[in-house]
């Protein structure tokens, strides 16, 4: 009977660790999607700033 308790204990621990692993994995994926969007928006902003600086520089010359 104690063998079943022993196996049950490890079964439950396995489920808990697996759920934590999945939770961490999905959180990392979600962060990657957010970072990708942020980086693309930053690139757009940098492009617009560079364009405006070039226009200002060309108008001064």
Tab-separated table of C-alpha atoms in Angstrom:
chain	number	residue	atom	x	y	z
A	1	UNK	CA	0.000	0.000	0.000
A	2	UNK	CA	2.831	2.406	0.763
A	3	UNK	CA	4.177	1.812	-2.759
A	4	UNK	CA	1.030	3.345	-4.227
A	5	UNK	CA	1.369	6.396	-2.026
A	6	UNK	CA	4.995	6.725	-3.146
A	7	UNK	CA	4.053	6.496	-6.842
A	8	UNK	CA	1.096	8.815	-6.347
A	9	UNK	CA	3.345	11.366	-4.697
A	10	UNK	CA	5.742	11.413	-7.666
A	11	UNK	CA	2.826	11.449	-10.107
A	12	UNK	CA	1.402	14.567	-8.471
A	13	UNK	CA	4.837	16.219	-8.350
A	14	UNK	CA	5.297	15.458	-12.044
A	15	UNK	CA	1.989	17.100	-12.894
A	16	UNK	CA	2.859	20.180	-10.825
A	17	UNK	CA	6.313	20.580	-12.387
A	18	UNK	CA	4.898	20.047	-15.868
A	19	UNK	CA	2.240	22.720	-15.300
A	20	UNK	CA	4.896	25.176	-14.082
A	21	UNK	CA	7.025	24.376	-17.126
A	22	UNK	CA	4.116	25.027	-19.490
A	23	UNK	CA	3.229	28.246	-17.704
A	24	UNK	CA	6.793	29.535	-17.992
A	25	UNK	CA	7.011	28.460	-21.640
A	26	UNK	CA	3.785	30.282	-22.593
A	27	UNK	CA	4.903	33.379	-20.691
A	28	UNK	CA	8.173	33.424	-22.649
A	29	UNK	CA	6.300	33.051	-25.951
A	30	UNK	CA	3.959	35.885	-25.013
A	31	UNK	CA	6.917	38.117	-24.105
A	32	UNK	CA	8.598	37.346	-27.423
A	33	UNK	CA	5.466	38.396	-29.313
A	34	UNK	CA	5.223	41.623	-27.323
A	35	UNK	CA	8.940	42.358	-27.787
A	36	UNK	CA	8.688	41.748	-31.525
A	37	UNK	CA	5.846	44.263	-31.763
A	38	UNK	CA	7.701	46.792	-29.622
A	39	UNK	CA	10.870	46.447	-31.690
A	40	UNK	CA	8.990	46.963	-34.943
A	41	UNK	CA	7.321	50.095	-33.548
A	42	UNK	CA	10.682	51.381	-32.336
A	43	UNK	CA	12.150	50.801	-35.793
A	44	UNK	CA	9.315	52.812	-37.351
A	45	UNK	CA	9.910	55.654	-34.902
A	46	UNK	CA	13.656	55.659	-35.556
A	47	UNK	CA	13.010	55.702	-39.299
A	48	UNK	CA	10.632	58.664	-38.972
A	49	UNK	CA	13.092	60.555	-36.751
A	50	UNK	CA	15.953	59.974	-39.176
A	51	UNK	CA	13.803	61.181	-42.059
A	52	UNK	CA	12.775	64.336	-40.208
A	53	UNK	CA	16.387	65.075	-39.210
A	54	UNK	CA	17.492	64.684	-42.818
A	55	UNK	CA	14.753	67.067	-43.972
A	56	UNK	CA	15.744	69.643	-41.350
A	57	UNK	CA	19.416	69.326	-42.286
A	58	UNK	CA	18.668	69.656	-46.006
A	59	UNK	CA	16.477	72.725	-45.427
A	60	UNK	CA	19.257	74.449	-43.469
A	61	UNK	CA	21.781	73.912	-46.250
